[in-house]
């Protein structure tokens, strides 16, 4: 009898031990961190390469605090799960505006200590109680030169995007009511100041979208999709991330082009998950990344508009003039109203999906 | 005839750790998902009501079923001859062919899906080839529609159809063929009356596996389907609710509906083909 019980216990122990060791969860992520280290989570790829060169490495050089990188794809759900479980693996997160607004509502972030930041230097949209804007990205009108060779008329506005007679060819729009509904309204002739007041005219936007639905070959969900489709000549025009198209055009010599006219601008924010044990180090990093001298380096590596107004003075002026937040370009943009979206995104997303599915 | 099997202490030794593992890592999370969808925090059925009162979710579930059905059918049509070929090939070829089928499982689904994009696009390999040979006048729309999704999913699901079929076909006594021939049967008669009934278990296993995998599939339809309404799968909506919007109560309700649906499907499927008897054949 004793032999049987012992053998059972030994087997159970071996089995359980092998499962846990094999899965590598022998320590909680938090406690395995060394002192003087901050974990920053961002989107990865060439974007984070640029962040590393402009922010992470100089930060470590100046303060001696090491930067450990983490990667995600903007999943708000991951941040929420982290805060709810109390196991905060990330000290600083590069969050989209939608995540900032949702997270503020659900109490997932630490308030920002603005005593360390000169907020007068930042553009107004970048100053939020629970996040500091790091850069502005745009969704802009882009096209493929294969469909519009030199000399041919180029699309200049979303009205042109909707004009399939004058500018024939397959199109590509973001599979997201955000940005796309605003584009539909602009194509229908709604001026900037009327787009969000009193709120997005959903009926008008969807009616407008009905006109273009059959010409949209692909609805993209990943940022590089429209870039690749445009570069390959699979589509004629797209609403895509302006920065990526800019890189494809200027650094990779792809046959694509873009205009900032009627682009839609939105910001990304550094946020600190609530319950973060490394709050002070996180705050130090955010303050560092918000300084003009550091923000000036970033656009050279990845062409996103800085949030610090003084950064332009410290940059190469030819590059500065091309940035989406440069005076002149900035005014051509519609600023995405994140508060309106936070209020209505649930029903609008549902209506959007229903619209996509119906014939 | 089933013999009664006496469970000894040794059996419990072996089974209990696995049972506990199963309980902790499978049963508990599924129960937790169901509970999350029912309590917010008080008991409520509003999320389930929402799913059934908005046409969207039922349309998308039906869409997913449709796509899964066609993918399963096509995979069976393609997988059956392949398995047949492998079983009846000379041993050396048999091994290589099997390796070929299995090796596609070693590559990430994402990589394979991207490869299909390169092949199927207007400017892709297939269209370029057909155009240069003069077979077609303008590029065929092979991608960013249902066809692209079928092609991609067929490729991904094929091993899951071929392997069960192969396993069953291998067990069939090859001498039966000679016996049937000597008794005057035609190859067709042998195939329909003798071969097929014995492979039934493999066909059923393959169908089950591929259908259930396909109905919850996400990556391939998302990339090859072009984000259109007729290639929208329920998994995409679930992902949106859980990851992007973090409406966990609603996302888990959608997941629960999918789970229940698959359960109902299995129940009906079982009644139709007597799954329990077929699986019982193995004991």
PDB file of N, CA, C and O in Angstrom, chain B residues 144-190:
ATOM      1  N   UNK B 144      -8.196  37.926 -52.265  1.00  0.00           N
ATOM      2  CA  UNK B 144      -9.046  38.969 -51.669  1.00  0.00           C
ATOM      3  C   UNK B 144     -10.509  38.708 -51.977  1.00  0.00           C
ATOM      4  O   UNK B 144     -11.307  39.608 -52.200  1.00  0.00           O
ATOM      5  N   UNK B 145     -10.841  37.431 -52.006  1.00  0.00           N
ATOM      6  CA  UNK B 145     -12.221  37.007 -52.156  1.00  0.00           C
ATOM      7  C   UNK B 145     -12.326  35.595 -51.594  1.00  0.00           C
ATOM      8  O   UNK B 145     -11.341  35.053 -51.068  1.00  0.00           O
ATOM      9  N   UNK B 146     -13.493  34.981 -51.707  1.00  0.00           N
ATOM     10  CA  UNK B 146     -13.678  33.642 -51.137  1.00  0.00           C
ATOM     11  C   UNK B 146     -12.750  32.613 -51.779  1.00  0.00           C
ATOM     12  O   UNK B 146     -12.263  31.701 -51.109  1.00  0.00           O
ATOM     13  N   UNK B 147     -12.510  32.768 -53.072  1.00  0.00           N
ATOM     14  CA  UNK B 147     -11.657  31.801 -53.753  1.00  0.00           C
ATOM     15  C   UNK B 147     -10.276  31.753 -53.115  1.00  0.00           C
ATOM     16  O   UNK B 147      -9.726  30.679 -52.845  1.00  0.00           O
ATOM     17  N   UNK B 148      -9.719  32.938 -52.854  1.00  0.00           N
ATOM     18  CA  UNK B 148      -8.414  32.998 -52.214  1.00  0.00           C
ATOM     19  C   UNK B 148      -8.426  32.318 -50.857  1.00  0.00           C
ATOM     20  O   UNK B 148      -7.495  31.597 -50.490  1.00  0.00           O
ATOM     21  N   UNK B 149      -9.495  32.540 -50.109  1.00  0.00           N
ATOM     22  CA  UNK B 149      -9.608  31.920 -48.789  1.00  0.00           C
ATOM     23  C   UNK B 149      -9.658  30.401 -48.920  1.00  0.00           C
ATOM     24  O   UNK B 149      -8.974  29.675 -48.188  1.00  0.00           O
ATOM     25  N   UNK B 150     -10.434  29.909 -49.895  1.00  0.00           N
ATOM     26  CA  UNK B 150     -10.528  28.450 -50.079  1.00  0.00           C
ATOM     27  C   UNK B 150      -9.172  27.859 -50.414  1.00  0.00           C
ATOM     28  O   UNK B 150      -8.769  26.831 -49.870  1.00  0.00           O
ATOM     29  N   UNK B 151      -8.460  28.512 -51.350  1.00  0.00           N
ATOM     30  CA  UNK B 151      -7.156  27.997 -51.761  1.00  0.00           C
ATOM     31  C   UNK B 151      -6.207  27.951 -50.575  1.00  0.00           C
ATOM     32  O   UNK B 151      -5.554  26.937 -50.311  1.00  0.00           O
ATOM     33  N   UNK B 152      -6.134  29.058 -49.843  1.00  0.00           N
ATOM     34  CA  UNK B 152      -5.227  29.119 -48.704  1.00  0.00           C
ATOM     35  C   UNK B 152      -5.582  28.109 -47.631  1.00  0.00           C
ATOM     36  O   UNK B 152      -4.724  27.404 -47.098  1.00  0.00           O
ATOM     37  N   UNK B 153      -6.877  28.007 -47.311  1.00  0.00           N
ATOM     38  CA  UNK B 153      -7.285  27.093 -46.239  1.00  0.00           C
ATOM     39  C   UNK B 153      -7.123  25.642 -46.676  1.00  0.00           C
ATOM     40  O   UNK B 153      -6.774  24.786 -45.848  1.00  0.00           O
ATOM     41  N   UNK B 154      -7.362  25.347 -47.953  1.00  0.00           N
ATOM     42  CA  UNK B 154      -7.157  23.991 -48.440  1.00  0.00           C
ATOM     43  C   UNK B 154      -5.718  23.571 -48.159  1.00  0.00           C
ATOM     44  O   UNK B 154      -5.448  22.495 -47.626  1.00  0.00           O
ATOM     45  N   UNK B 155      -4.798  24.467 -48.492  1.00  0.00           N
ATOM     46  CA  UNK B 155      -3.396  24.189 -48.288  1.00  0.00           C
ATOM     47  C   UNK B 155      -3.075  23.945 -46.812  1.00  0.00           C
ATOM     48  O   UNK B 155      -2.334  23.031 -46.453  1.00  0.00           O
ATOM     49  N   UNK B 156      -3.650  24.764 -45.962  1.00  0.00           N
ATOM     50  CA  UNK B 156      -3.362  24.660 -44.532  1.00  0.00           C
ATOM     51  C   UNK B 156      -3.994  23.416 -43.921  1.00  0.00           C
ATOM     52  O   UNK B 156      -3.401  22.740 -43.083  1.00  0.00           O
ATOM     53  N   UNK B 157      -5.206  23.072 -44.344  1.00  0.00           N
ATOM     54  CA  UNK B 157      -5.934  21.977 -43.707  1.00  0.00           C
ATOM     55  C   UNK B 157      -5.628  20.617 -44.304  1.00  0.00           C
ATOM     56  O   UNK B 157      -5.994  19.586 -43.734  1.00  0.00           O
ATOM     57  N   UNK B 158      -4.982  20.609 -45.464  1.00  0.00           N
ATOM     58  CA  UNK B 158      -4.765  19.338 -46.157  1.00  0.00           C
ATOM     59  C   UNK B 158      -4.119  18.251 -45.295  1.00  0.00           C
ATOM     60  O   UNK B 158      -4.598  17.124 -45.281  1.00  0.00           O
ATOM     61  N   UNK B 159      -3.030  18.557 -44.563  1.00  0.00           N
ATOM     62  CA  UNK B 159      -2.430  17.496 -43.737  1.00  0.00           C
ATOM     63  C   UNK B 159      -3.434  16.890 -42.753  1.00  0.00           C
ATOM     64  O   UNK B 159      -3.367  15.694 -42.474  1.00  0.00           O
ATOM     65  N   UNK B 160      -4.355  17.713 -42.245  1.00  0.00           N
ATOM     66  CA  UNK B 160      -5.297  17.202 -41.250  1.00  0.00           C
ATOM     67  C   UNK B 160      -6.335  16.277 -41.856  1.00  0.00           C
ATOM     68  O   UNK B 160      -7.026  15.557 -41.152  1.00  0.00           O
ATOM     69  N   UNK B 161      -6.461  16.303 -43.174  1.00  0.00           N
ATOM     70  CA  UNK B 161      -7.353  15.360 -43.845  1.00  0.00           C
ATOM     71  C   UNK B 161      -6.556  14.148 -44.308  1.00  0.00           C
ATOM     72  O   UNK B 161      -6.985  13.010 -44.175  1.00  0.00           O
ATOM     73  N   UNK B 162      -5.361  14.409 -44.848  1.00  0.00           N
ATOM     74  CA  UNK B 162      -4.568  13.331 -45.424  1.00  0.00           C
ATOM     75  C   UNK B 162      -4.099  12.351 -44.352  1.00  0.00           C
ATOM     76  O   UNK B 162      -4.156  11.133 -44.530  1.00  0.00           O
ATOM     77  N   UNK B 163      -3.635  12.871 -43.232  1.00  0.00           N
ATOM     78  CA  UNK B 163      -3.056  11.981 -42.224  1.00  0.00           C
ATOM     79  C   UNK B 163      -4.051  10.981 -41.618  1.00  0.00           C
ATOM     80  O   UNK B 163      -3.743   9.787 -41.548  1.00  0.00           O
ATOM     81  N   UNK B 164      -5.232  11.413 -41.188  1.00  0.00           N
ATOM     82  CA  UNK B 164      -6.186  10.394 -40.697  1.00  0.00           C
ATOM     83  C   UNK B 164      -6.568   9.397 -41.779  1.00  0.00           C
ATOM     84  O   UNK B 164      -6.674   8.199 -41.507  1.00  0.00           O
ATOM     85  N   UNK B 165      -6.768   9.896 -43.016  1.00  0.00           N
ATOM     86  CA  UNK B 165      -7.120   8.989 -44.109  1.00  0.00           C
ATOM     87  C   UNK B 165      -6.001   7.982 -44.337  1.00  0.00           C
ATOM     88  O   UNK B 165      -6.242   6.793 -44.504  1.00  0.00           O
ATOM     89  N   UNK B 166      -4.786   8.476 -44.356  1.00  0.00           N
ATOM     90  CA  UNK B 166      -3.635   7.601 -44.550  1.00  0.00           C
ATOM     91  C   UNK B 166      -3.578   6.539 -43.463  1.00  0.00           C
ATOM     92  O   UNK B 166      -3.378   5.351 -43.742  1.00  0.00           O
ATOM     93  N   UNK B 167      -3.769   6.974 -42.219  1.00  0.00           N
ATOM     94  CA  UNK B 167      -3.683   6.034 -41.102  1.00  0.00           C
ATOM     95  C   UNK B 167      -4.692   4.908 -41.248  1.00  0.00           C
ATOM     96  O   UNK B 167      -4.385   3.742 -40.987  1.00  0.00           O
ATOM     97  N   UNK B 168      -5.900   5.226 -41.682  1.00  0.00           N
ATOM     98  CA  UNK B 168      -6.927   4.203 -41.822  1.00  0.00           C
ATOM     99  C   UNK B 168      -6.677   3.330 -43.045  1.00  0.00           C
ATOM    100  O   UNK B 168      -6.792   2.105 -42.995  1.00  0.00           O
ATOM    101  N   UNK B 169      -6.297   3.989 -44.141  1.00  0.00           N
ATOM    102  CA  UNK B 169      -6.100   3.233 -45.377  1.00  0.00           C
ATOM    103  C   UNK B 169      -4.981   2.214 -45.222  1.00  0.00           C
ATOM    104  O   UNK B 169      -5.000   1.142 -45.814  1.00  0.00           O
ATOM    105  N   UNK B 170      -3.996   2.601 -44.415  1.00  0.00           N
ATOM    106  CA  UNK B 170      -2.845   1.722 -44.223  1.00  0.00           C
ATOM    107  C   UNK B 170      -3.255   0.403 -43.565  1.00  0.00           C
ATOM    108  O   UNK B 170      -2.608  -0.619 -43.748  1.00  0.00           O
ATOM    109  N   UNK B 171      -4.345   0.458 -42.782  1.00  0.00           N
ATOM    110  CA  UNK B 171      -4.743  -0.725 -42.033  1.00  0.00           C
ATOM    111  C   UNK B 171      -5.514  -1.720 -42.888  1.00  0.00           C
ATOM    112  O   UNK B 171      -5.790  -2.827 -42.449  1.00  0.00           O
ATOM    113  N   UNK B 172      -5.897  -1.277 -44.081  1.00  0.00           N
ATOM    114  CA  UNK B 172      -6.708  -2.172 -44.900  1.00  0.00           C
ATOM    115  C   UNK B 172      -5.827  -3.244 -45.507  1.00  0.00           C
ATOM    116  O   UNK B 172      -4.776  -2.952 -46.074  1.00  0.00           O
ATOM    117  N   UNK B 173      -6.275  -4.449 -45.412  1.00  0.00           N
ATOM    118  CA  UNK B 173      -5.510  -5.576 -45.907  1.00  0.00           C
ATOM    119  C   UNK B 173      -5.413  -5.524 -47.430  1.00  0.00           C
ATOM    120  O   UNK B 173      -6.436  -5.619 -48.113  1.00  0.00           O
ATOM    121  N   UNK B 174      -4.210  -5.357 -47.988  1.00  0.00           N
ATOM    122  CA  UNK B 174      -4.073  -5.251 -49.451  1.00  0.00           C
ATOM    123  C   UNK B 174      -4.438  -6.537 -50.186  1.00  0.00           C
ATOM    124  O   UNK B 174      -4.808  -6.506 -51.358  1.00  0.00           O
ATOM    125  N   UNK B 175      -4.384  -7.635 -49.484  1.00  0.00           N
ATOM    126  CA  UNK B 175      -4.697  -8.886 -50.167  1.00  0.00           C
ATOM    127  C   UNK B 175      -6.180  -8.987 -50.502  1.00  0.00           C
ATOM    128  O   UNK B 175      -6.585  -9.785 -51.346  1.00  0.00           O
ATOM    129  N   UNK B 176      -6.995  -8.147 -49.836  1.00  0.00           N
ATOM    130  CA  UNK B 176      -8.430  -8.150 -50.140  1.00  0.00           C
ATOM    131  C   UNK B 176      -8.671  -7.835 -51.608  1.00  0.00           C
ATOM    132  O   UNK B 176      -9.615  -8.322 -52.227  1.00  0.00           O
ATOM    133  N   UNK B 177      -7.791  -6.974 -52.153  1.00  0.00           N
ATOM    134  CA  UNK B 177      -7.916  -6.581 -53.555  1.00  0.00           C
ATOM    135  C   UNK B 177      -7.764  -7.798 -54.458  1.00  0.00           C
ATOM    136  O   UNK B 177      -8.568  -8.028 -55.365  1.00  0.00           O
ATOM    137  N   UNK B 178      -6.724  -8.555 -54.163  1.00  0.00           N
ATOM    138  CA  UNK B 178      -6.464  -9.748 -54.975  1.00  0.00           C
ATOM    139  C   UNK B 178      -7.619 -10.741 -54.854  1.00  0.00           C
ATOM    140  O   UNK B 178      -8.055 -11.339 -55.837  1.00  0.00           O
ATOM    141  N   UNK B 179      -8.104 -10.894 -53.629  1.00  0.00           N
ATOM    142  CA  UNK B 179      -9.218 -11.825 -53.392  1.00  0.00           C
ATOM    143  C   UNK B 179     -10.443 -11.389 -54.187  1.00  0.00           C
ATOM    144  O   UNK B 179     -11.094 -12.195 -54.865  1.00  0.00           O
ATOM    145  N   UNK B 180     -10.747 -10.087 -54.111  1.00  0.00           N
ATOM    146  CA  UNK B 180     -11.922  -9.580 -54.834  1.00  0.00           C
ATOM    147  C   UNK B 180     -11.763  -9.799 -56.329  1.00  0.00           C
ATOM    148  O   UNK B 180     -12.689 -10.207 -57.025  1.00  0.00           O
ATOM    149  N   UNK B 181     -10.543  -9.501 -56.847  1.00  0.00           N
ATOM    150  CA  UNK B 181     -10.275  -9.698 -58.272  1.00  0.00           C
ATOM    151  C   UNK B 181     -10.505 -11.143 -58.679  1.00  0.00           C
ATOM    152  O   UNK B 181     -11.150 -11.426 -59.697  1.00  0.00           O
ATOM    153  N   UNK B 182      -9.981 -12.021 -57.856  1.00  0.00           N
ATOM    154  CA  UNK B 182     -10.086 -13.436 -58.213  1.00  0.00           C
ATOM    155  C   UNK B 182     -11.536 -13.902 -58.192  1.00  0.00           C
ATOM    156  O   UNK B 182     -11.899 -14.867 -58.842  1.00  0.00           O
ATOM    157  N   UNK B 183     -12.376 -13.174 -57.414  1.00  0.00           N
ATOM    158  CA  UNK B 183     -13.787 -13.553 -57.373  1.00  0.00           C
ATOM    159  C   UNK B 183     -14.600 -12.862 -58.443  1.00  0.00           C
ATOM    160  O   UNK B 183     -15.818 -13.002 -58.484  1.00  0.00           O
ATOM    161  N   UNK B 184     -13.917 -12.034 -59.289  1.00  0.00           N
ATOM    162  CA  UNK B 184     -14.596 -11.453 -60.433  1.00  0.00           C
ATOM    163  C   UNK B 184     -15.125 -10.039 -60.225  1.00  0.00           C
ATOM    164  O   UNK B 184     -16.001  -9.591 -60.964  1.00  0.00           O
ATOM    165  N   UNK B 185     -14.601  -9.321 -59.253  1.00  0.00           N
ATOM    166  CA  UNK B 185     -15.118  -7.957 -59.085  1.00  0.00           C
ATOM    167  C   UNK B 185     -14.350  -6.993 -59.962  1.00  0.00           C
ATOM    168  O   UNK B 185     -13.183  -7.191 -60.273  1.00  0.00           O
ATOM    169  N   UNK B 186     -15.051  -5.921 -60.364  1.00  0.00           N
ATOM    170  CA  UNK B 186     -14.369  -4.872 -61.116  1.00  0.00           C
ATOM    171  C   UNK B 186     -13.665  -3.955 -60.120  1.00  0.00           C
ATOM    172  O   UNK B 186     -14.033  -3.921 -58.947  1.00  0.00           O
ATOM    173  N   UNK B 187     -12.666  -3.179 -60.604  1.00  0.00           N
ATOM    174  CA  UNK B 187     -12.004  -2.232 -59.690  1.00  0.00           C
ATOM    175  C   UNK B 187     -13.012  -1.273 -59.042  1.00  0.00           C
ATOM    176  O   UNK B 187     -12.905  -0.943 -57.870  1.00  0.00           O
ATOM    177  N   UNK B 188     -14.007  -0.840 -59.838  1.00  0.00           N
ATOM    178  CA  UNK B 188     -15.011   0.070 -59.292  1.00  0.00           C
ATOM    179  C   UNK B 188     -15.795  -0.559 -58.163  1.00  0.00           C
ATOM    180  O   UNK B 188     -16.038   0.060 -57.123  1.00  0.00           O
ATOM    181  N   UNK B 189     -16.188  -1.813 -58.368  1.00  0.00           N
ATOM    182  CA  UNK B 189     -16.960  -2.513 -57.339  1.00  0.00           C
ATOM    183  C   UNK B 189     -16.134  -2.637 -56.071  1.00  0.00           C
ATOM    184  O   UNK B 189     -16.623  -2.396 -54.968  1.00  0.00           O
ATOM    185  N   UNK B 190     -14.864  -3.024 -56.233  1.00  0.00           N
ATOM    186  CA  UNK B 190     -13.983  -3.155 -55.069  1.00  0.00           C
ATOM    187  C   UNK B 190     -13.912  -1.841 -54.299  1.00  0.00           C
ATOM    188  O   UNK B 190     -14.013  -1.800 -53.087  1.00  0.00           O
TER     189      UNK B 190
END
